[in-house]
Amino acid sequence: MSEFDLIQRFFTRATPGAILGVGDDAALLHVAEGMELAVSTDMLVSGTHFLPDADPFLLGHKTLAVNLSDLAAMGAVPRWATLALSLPAADTDWLQRFSTGFFALADEHGVELVGGDTTRGPLCLSVTIMGEVPRGKALRRSGAEAGDDIWVSGMLGHAALGLAHLQGRTELPEDVRVCCLAALHQPQPRVALGLALRDIASSAIDISDGLLADLGHILERSHAGAEVKFDEIPTGIARAIDEPLFRHCVLSGGDDYELCFTACAAKRSEIEAVAKRLGLPLTRIGKIVTGQGCTVRSAKDGVMTIKESGYDHFA
Ligand code: ADP
Ligand code: MG
């Protein structure tokens, strides 16, 4: 199969939301009046982000999901994506399943694939996602203020526990394993939540590298500190599992793709209403304070000392 047949067969779909989609030297897009274009890129590399034998359908899902998550954290409506693929071979079965996973999630969120690049090489999947947000309304990392509550969506630590299980670092009981592996392989980007938070949150970020690392980015950009209560962090699973690993996964484990956001205390009831409407738990885990850095306390240990705050490719 030629490169062009491959693009035509697996990655060319109707794109009614674009002026011009796949097939020319560039796509042409129109951003609606009064909107800003939000653009973000995330890359998944075999051996770094996933195991080489990972299920291609789930990879297709995750490649797009991690990008949707970034737009969710900005409060933007996802509209278009480009896909850069480096493939060791043109394996039609693999491509069929990968593109099915990719387009299933794309369709769910109304995202159109408008271009990309395809080359031979080590397996690497990179998406650039584009979306729209009303002028001045994007959620940034820089808006947190002392006194604001810190919130997180969903449950934390599941994806990292799932990975620990796959790597043989722990043995999860059946029911916990199922939910942790689902979190790892099929993260659900919190797009609707991001949109709902536009006029509520003072700052937001998606949790891709671990709670403390990503909350740390909010603190840096907002020139503030934080106090977090470990016991309040939603985990949804028995803490009995290997205590140090559990703590590590909850505080520093990556790949959850939940949102962490801040809002003033006056917004609590509005946020609780959003949680109810979306059927998504939103939990207050601490507050923003003056100063810098994050202090984590638990009833059992008092102030917790944390060695690594999250995943860093070059640390
Ligand atoms: P060029 O040589 O100008 O870079 P290509 O031959 O790489 O163009 O790509 C031809 C067309 O196919 C372009 O419109 C490009 O955006 C699109 N394309 C290439 N790879 C992909 C892909 N994996 N998914 C979607 N579109 C793709
Ligand atoms: Mg090209």
CSV table of C-alpha atoms and ligand atoms in Angstrom, one decimal:
chain,number,residue,atom,x,y,z
A,1,MET,CA,0.0,0.0,0.0
A,2,SER,CA,1.4,3.4,-0.9
A,3,GLU,CA,1.5,6.3,1.5
A,4,PHE,CA,-1.3,8.0,-0.4
A,5,ASP,CA,-3.5,4.9,-0.4
A,6,LEU,CA,-3.0,4.6,3.3
A,7,ILE,CA,-4.0,8.2,4.0
A,8,GLN,CA,-7.0,7.9,1.7
A,9,ARG,CA,-8.2,4.6,3.1
A,10,PHE,CA,-7.7,5.2,6.8
A,11,PHE,CA,-7.6,8.9,7.5
A,12,THR,CA,-9.7,10.7,4.9
A,13,ARG,CA,-13.2,11.5,6.1
A,14,ALA,CA,-15.7,14.2,5.2
A,15,THR,CA,-14.9,17.4,7.1
A,16,PRO,CA,-17.9,19.6,6.8
A,17,GLY,CA,-16.6,21.9,9.6
A,18,ALA,CA,-13.5,22.8,7.5
A,19,ILE,CA,-13.2,24.9,4.4
A,20,LEU,CA,-10.6,22.3,3.1
A,21,GLY,CA,-9.5,19.1,4.8
A,22,VAL,CA,-7.1,16.2,3.9
A,23,GLY,CA,-5.6,16.2,0.4
A,24,ASP,CA,-4.0,19.6,-0.3
A,25,ASP,CA,-0.8,21.2,1.0
A,26,ALA,CA,-2.7,22.6,4.0
A,27,ALA,CA,-6.1,22.6,5.5
A,28,LEU,CA,-8.2,25.7,5.5
A,29,LEU,CA,-10.2,26.5,8.7
A,30,HIS,CA,-12.5,29.4,9.6
A,31,VAL,CA,-12.6,30.5,13.2
A,32,ALA,CA,-15.9,32.0,14.1
A,33,GLU,CA,-16.3,35.7,14.9
A,34,GLY,CA,-15.6,36.5,18.5
A,35,MET,CA,-13.7,33.3,19.1
A,36,GLU,CA,-10.0,32.6,19.8
A,37,LEU,CA,-8.2,29.6,18.3
A,38,ALA,CA,-6.8,27.2,21.0
A,39,VAL,CA,-4.0,25.0,19.7
A,40,SER,CA,-2.2,22.1,21.5
A,41,THR,CA,0.1,19.2,20.5
A,42,ASP,CA,0.7,16.0,22.4
A,43,MET,CA,2.8,13.1,21.2
A,44,LEU,CA,2.8,9.4,22.2
A,45,VAL,CA,6.0,7.4,21.6
A,46,SER,CA,6.2,3.7,21.7
A,47,GLY,CA,8.3,2.5,24.7
A,48,THR,CA,7.9,5.9,26.5
A,49,HIS,CA,4.1,6.3,26.6
A,50,PHE,CA,2.8,2.9,25.7
A,51,LEU,CA,4.1,-0.7,25.4
A,52,PRO,CA,5.0,-1.6,21.8
A,53,ASP,CA,2.2,-4.3,21.7
A,54,ALA,CA,-0.5,-2.0,22.9
A,55,ASP,CA,-4.0,-2.5,21.4
A,56,PRO,CA,-4.2,-0.2,18.4
A,57,PHE,CA,-7.9,0.6,18.9
A,58,LEU,CA,-7.1,1.9,22.5
A,59,LEU,CA,-4.0,3.7,21.1
A,60,GLY,CA,-6.2,5.5,18.6
A,61,HIS,CA,-8.5,6.5,21.4
A,62,LYS,CA,-5.7,7.6,23.7
A,63,THR,CA,-3.8,9.6,21.1
A,64,LEU,CA,-6.8,11.8,20.6
A,65,ALA,CA,-7.9,11.7,24.3
A,66,VAL,CA,-4.7,13.2,25.7
A,67,ASN,CA,-5.1,16.1,23.2
A,68,LEU,CA,-8.8,16.7,23.9
A,69,SER,CA,-7.8,16.8,27.6
A,70,ASP,CA,-5.6,19.8,26.9
A,71,LEU,CA,-8.4,21.7,25.2
A,72,ALA,CA,-10.7,20.7,28.1
A,73,ALA,CA,-8.3,22.3,30.5
A,74,MET,CA,-8.5,25.6,28.5
A,75,GLY,CA,-12.3,25.6,28.3
A,76,ALA,CA,-12.2,25.3,24.5
A,77,VAL,CA,-14.6,23.5,22.2
A,78,PRO,CA,-12.5,21.0,20.1
A,79,ARG,CA,-13.1,21.4,16.4
A,80,TRP,CA,-10.2,20.1,14.3
A,81,ALA,CA,-7.1,17.9,14.5
A,82,THR,CA,-4.1,16.9,12.5
A,83,LEU,CA,-2.3,13.6,13.0
A,84,ALA,CA,1.4,13.0,12.4
A,85,LEU,CA,2.2,9.2,12.3
A,86,SER,CA,5.5,7.5,12.2
A,87,LEU,CA,5.0,3.8,11.5
A,88,PRO,CA,7.4,0.8,11.3
A,89,ALA,CA,5.3,-0.7,8.5
A,90,ALA,CA,1.9,-0.2,6.8
A,91,ASP,CA,0.1,-2.9,8.7
A,92,THR,CA,-3.5,-2.6,7.5
A,93,ASP,CA,-5.0,-4.5,10.4
A,94,TRP,CA,-3.2,-2.2,12.9
A,95,LEU,CA,-4.2,0.9,10.9
A,96,GLN,CA,-7.8,-0.2,10.7
A,97,ARG,CA,-8.1,-0.7,14.4
A,98,PHE,CA,-6.1,2.5,15.2
A,99,SER,CA,-8.2,4.7,13.0
A,100,THR,CA,-11.4,3.1,14.3
A,101,GLY,CA,-10.4,4.0,17.9
A,102,PHE,CA,-9.3,7.5,16.8
A,103,PHE,CA,-12.5,8.3,14.9
A,104,ALA,CA,-14.8,6.8,17.5
A,105,LEU,CA,-13.6,9.4,20.0
A,106,ALA,CA,-13.4,12.1,17.3
A,107,ASP,CA,-17.1,11.6,16.4
A,108,GLU,CA,-18.1,11.7,20.1
A,109,HIS,CA,-16.6,15.2,20.4
A,110,GLY,CA,-17.4,16.5,16.9
A,111,VAL,CA,-13.7,16.7,16.0
A,112,GLU,CA,-12.6,16.5,12.3
A,113,LEU,CA,-9.3,15.2,11.1
A,114,VAL,CA,-8.1,17.8,8.6
A,115,GLY,CA,-4.5,16.8,7.8
A,116,GLY,CA,-1.4,15.2,9.0
A,117,ASP,CA,1.8,13.6,8.0
A,118,THR,CA,2.7,9.9,7.5
A,119,THR,CA,6.3,8.5,7.5
A,120,ARG,CA,8.1,5.3,8.1
A,121,GLY,CA,10.0,5.1,11.4
A,122,PRO,CA,9.7,4.0,15.0
A,123,LEU,CA,6.0,4.0,16.1
A,124,CYS,CA,5.1,7.6,17.2
A,125,LEU,CA,1.7,9.2,17.2
A,126,SER,CA,1.4,13.0,17.4
A,127,VAL,CA,-1.8,15.0,17.3
A,128,THR,CA,-2.3,18.7,17.0
A,129,ILE,CA,-5.7,19.7,18.2
A,130,MET,CA,-7.5,23.0,17.5
A,131,GLY,CA,-10.6,24.4,19.1
A,132,GLU,CA,-12.5,27.6,19.7
A,133,VAL,CA,-13.0,29.6,22.9
A,134,PRO,CA,-14.9,32.9,23.2
A,135,ARG,CA,-12.5,35.8,23.3
A,136,GLY,CA,-10.9,36.3,26.8
A,137,LYS,CA,-12.8,33.3,28.3
A,138,ALA,CA,-10.0,30.6,28.1
A,139,LEU,CA,-9.1,28.9,31.4
A,140,ARG,CA,-5.5,29.6,32.2
A,141,ARG,CA,-3.0,28.3,34.7
A,142,SER,CA,-2.3,31.8,36.0
A,143,GLY,CA,-5.5,32.8,37.6
A,144,ALA,CA,-5.4,31.1,41.0
A,145,GLU,CA,-5.6,33.4,44.1
A,146,ALA,CA,-5.0,32.9,47.8
A,147,GLY,CA,-8.2,31.7,49.4
A,148,ASP,CA,-9.5,29.8,46.3
A,149,ASP,CA,-10.5,26.2,46.7
A,150,ILE,CA,-8.6,23.5,44.8
A,151,TRP,CA,-10.9,21.0,43.1
A,152,VAL,CA,-10.3,17.8,41.0
A,153,SER,CA,-12.6,15.8,38.8
A,154,GLY,CA,-13.1,12.0,38.9
A,155,MET,CA,-10.7,9.7,40.7
A,156,LEU,CA,-6.9,10.1,40.9
A,157,GLY,CA,-4.1,7.4,40.8
A,158,HIS,CA,-6.1,4.8,38.8
A,159,ALA,CA,-4.0,5.0,35.6
A,160,ALA,CA,-0.7,4.9,37.4
A,161,LEU,CA,-1.9,1.9,39.5
A,162,GLY,CA,-3.0,0.2,36.3
A,163,LEU,CA,0.5,0.7,34.9
A,164,ALA,CA,2.1,-0.5,38.1
A,165,HIS,CA,0.0,-3.7,37.7
A,166,LEU,CA,1.1,-4.2,34.1
A,167,GLN,CA,4.7,-3.7,35.1
A,168,GLY,CA,4.4,-6.3,37.8
A,169,ARG,CA,5.0,-3.8,40.6
A,170,THR,CA,1.8,-4.7,42.4
A,171,GLU,CA,-1.0,-7.2,42.1
A,172,LEU,CA,-4.4,-5.5,42.0
A,173,PRO,CA,-7.6,-7.4,42.9
A,174,GLU,CA,-9.8,-8.1,39.9
A,175,ASP,CA,-12.4,-5.3,40.4
A,176,VAL,CA,-9.7,-2.6,41.1
A,177,ARG,CA,-7.6,-3.9,38.2
A,178,VAL,CA,-10.5,-3.5,35.7
A,179,CYS,CA,-11.1,0.1,36.6
A,180,CYS,CA,-7.4,1.0,36.8
A,181,LEU,CA,-6.7,-0.5,33.4
A,182,ALA,CA,-9.7,1.3,31.9
A,183,ALA,CA,-8.4,4.6,33.3
A,184,LEU,CA,-4.9,3.8,31.8
A,185,HIS,CA,-6.1,2.7,28.3
A,186,GLN,CA,-9.3,4.7,27.8
A,187,PRO,CA,-9.0,8.0,29.6
A,188,GLN,CA,-12.2,10.2,29.2
A,189,PRO,CA,-11.2,13.8,28.4
A,190,ARG,CA,-13.3,16.2,30.5
A,191,VAL,CA,-14.4,18.4,27.7
A,192,ALA,CA,-17.9,19.2,29.0
A,193,LEU,CA,-16.4,20.0,32.4
A,194,GLY,CA,-13.9,22.5,30.9
A,195,LEU,CA,-16.7,24.3,29.1
A,196,ALA,CA,-18.9,24.4,32.2
A,197,LEU,CA,-16.0,25.9,34.2
A,198,ARG,CA,-15.4,28.8,31.9
A,199,ASP,CA,-17.2,31.4,34.0
A,200,ILE,CA,-16.5,29.6,37.3
A,201,ALA,CA,-12.9,28.5,37.6
A,202,SER,CA,-10.0,31.0,38.3
A,203,SER,CA,-7.4,28.5,36.8
A,204,ALA,CA,-7.3,25.0,35.4
A,205,ILE,CA,-5.0,22.3,34.2
A,206,ASP,CA,-5.4,18.7,33.1
A,207,ILE,CA,-3.6,16.1,35.2
A,208,SER,CA,-1.3,14.3,32.8
A,209,ASP,CA,2.0,14.2,34.8
A,210,GLY,CA,0.6,13.7,38.3
A,211,LEU,CA,-1.5,15.9,40.7
A,212,LEU,CA,1.4,17.6,42.5
A,213,ALA,CA,3.4,18.3,39.3
A,214,ASP,CA,0.4,19.7,37.5
A,215,LEU,CA,-1.0,21.6,40.5
A,216,GLY,CA,2.6,22.9,40.8
A,217,HIS,CA,2.3,24.4,37.3
A,218,ILE,CA,-0.8,26.4,38.5
A,219,LEU,CA,1.1,27.5,41.5
A,220,GLU,CA,4.1,28.7,39.5
A,221,ARG,CA,2.0,30.5,37.0
A,222,SER,CA,-0.2,32.0,39.7
A,223,HIS,CA,2.6,32.9,42.0
A,224,ALA,CA,0.9,31.2,44.9
A,225,GLY,CA,1.1,28.2,47.2
A,226,ALA,CA,-1.3,25.4,48.2
A,227,GLU,CA,-2.4,23.3,51.1
A,228,VAL,CA,-3.8,19.9,50.1
A,229,LYS,CA,-5.5,17.3,52.3
A,230,PHE,CA,-4.4,13.9,51.2
A,231,ASP,CA,-7.4,12.2,52.8
A,232,GLU,CA,-9.8,14.3,50.7
A,233,ILE,CA,-8.3,13.3,47.4
A,234,PRO,CA,-10.8,11.1,45.6
A,235,THR,CA,-9.5,7.7,44.8
A,236,GLY,CA,-12.5,5.5,44.8
A,237,ILE,CA,-10.5,2.4,45.7
A,238,ALA,CA,-9.4,0.7,48.9
A,239,ARG,CA,-6.3,2.3,50.4
A,240,ALA,CA,-5.3,-1.1,51.6
A,241,ILE,CA,-3.4,-1.8,48.4
A,242,ASP,CA,0.4,-1.4,49.0
A,243,GLU,CA,0.4,1.9,50.9
A,244,PRO,CA,3.5,3.6,49.6
A,245,LEU,CA,2.7,2.7,46.0
A,246,PHE,CA,-0.9,3.9,46.5
A,247,ARG,CA,0.3,7.3,47.8
A,248,HIS,CA,2.8,7.7,45.0
A,249,CYS,CA,0.1,6.9,42.4
A,250,VAL,CA,-2.4,9.3,43.8
A,251,LEU,CA,0.0,12.2,44.3
A,252,SER,CA,2.5,11.8,41.5
A,253,GLY,CA,1.1,9.2,39.1
A,254,GLY,CA,0.5,10.4,35.6
A,255,ASP,CA,-2.0,9.7,32.9
A,256,ASP,CA,-5.3,10.4,34.8
A,257,TYR,CA,-6.4,13.2,32.5
A,258,GLU,CA,-8.8,14.6,35.1
A,259,LEU,CA,-9.0,18.3,35.6
A,260,CYS,CA,-7.5,20.2,38.5
A,261,PHE,CA,-9.0,23.7,38.9
A,262,THR,CA,-9.3,26.5,41.4
A,263,ALA,CA,-12.4,28.7,42.2
A,264,CYS,CA,-13.4,31.1,44.9
A,265,ALA,CA,-15.5,29.7,47.8
A,266,ALA,CA,-18.5,31.6,46.5
A,267,LYS,CA,-18.6,29.2,43.5
A,268,ARG,CA,-19.1,26.0,45.6
A,269,SER,CA,-22.8,25.5,45.0
A,270,GLU,CA,-22.4,26.2,41.3
A,271,ILE,CA,-19.6,23.7,41.0
A,272,GLU,CA,-21.7,21.1,42.9
A,273,ALA,CA,-24.5,21.7,40.4
A,274,VAL,CA,-22.1,21.1,37.5
A,275,ALA,CA,-21.0,17.9,39.1
A,276,LYS,CA,-24.6,16.7,39.4
A,277,ARG,CA,-25.5,17.8,35.8
A,278,LEU,CA,-22.4,16.0,34.3
A,279,GLY,CA,-22.6,13.0,36.6
A,280,LEU,CA,-19.0,13.5,37.4
A,281,PRO,CA,-17.6,13.7,40.9
A,282,LEU,CA,-15.9,17.1,41.7
A,283,THR,CA,-14.0,17.1,44.9
A,284,ARG,CA,-12.5,19.9,47.0
A,285,ILE,CA,-9.0,18.8,48.1
A,286,GLY,CA,-7.4,21.9,49.6
A,287,LYS,CA,-6.9,25.6,49.1
A,288,ILE,CA,-4.6,28.2,47.5
A,289,VAL,CA,-2.5,30.1,50.0
A,290,THR,CA,0.1,32.9,49.7
A,291,GLY,CA,3.7,31.9,49.3
A,292,GLN,CA,4.9,29.1,47.1
A,293,GLY,CA,5.0,25.3,46.9
A,294,CYS,CA,2.4,22.7,48.0
A,295,THR,CA,2.0,21.2,51.5
A,296,VAL,CA,0.2,17.9,51.7
A,297,ARG,CA,-1.2,16.8,55.0
A,298,SER,CA,-2.8,13.5,56.1
A,299,ALA,CA,-4.5,12.6,59.4
A,300,LYS,CA,-2.1,9.7,59.7
A,301,ASP,CA,1.2,11.3,58.8
A,302,GLY,CA,0.8,15.0,59.4
A,303,VAL,CA,2.8,16.9,56.8
A,304,MET,CA,3.8,14.4,54.1
A,305,THR,CA,7.2,14.5,52.5
A,306,ILE,CA,7.1,13.8,48.8
A,307,LYS,CA,10.1,12.7,46.9
A,308,GLU,CA,9.0,13.0,43.3
A,309,SER,CA,6.1,15.2,42.4
A,310,GLY,CA,5.4,13.7,38.9
A,311,TYR,CA,6.7,12.4,35.7
A,312,ASP,CA,9.5,14.4,34.0
A,313,HIS,CA,11.0,13.0,30.7
A,314,PHE,CA,14.3,14.6,31.4
A,315,ALA,CA,14.7,14.5,35.2
B,1,ADP,P1,3.0,17.1,1.9
B,1,ADP,O1,3.9,16.3,1.0
B,1,ADP,O2,2.5,18.4,1.3
B,1,ADP,O3,3.5,17.2,3.3
B,1,ADP,P2,1.6,14.7,2.3
B,1,ADP,O4,1.8,13.9,1.1
B,1,ADP,O5,2.4,14.5,3.5
B,1,ADP,O6,1.7,16.2,1.9
B,1,ADP,O7,0.1,14.6,2.7
B,1,ADP,C1,-1.0,14.6,1.7
B,1,ADP,C2,-2.2,15.1,2.4
B,1,ADP,O8,-2.6,14.1,3.4
B,1,ADP,C3,-2.1,16.4,3.2
B,1,ADP,O9,-3.3,17.0,3.1
B,1,ADP,C4,-1.9,15.9,4.6
B,1,ADP,O10,-2.4,16.9,5.5
B,1,ADP,C5,-2.7,14.6,4.7
B,1,ADP,N1,-2.2,13.6,5.6
B,1,ADP,C6,-1.0,13.0,5.6
B,1,ADP,N2,-0.9,12.1,6.6
B,1,ADP,C7,-2.1,12.1,7.2
B,1,ADP,C8,-2.6,11.4,8.4
B,1,ADP,N3,-1.9,10.5,9.0
B,1,ADP,N4,-3.9,11.7,8.8
B,1,ADP,C9,-4.6,12.7,8.1
B,1,ADP,N5,-4.1,13.4,7.0
B,1,ADP,C10,-2.9,13.1,6.6
B,2,MG,MG,3.9,15.5,4.5
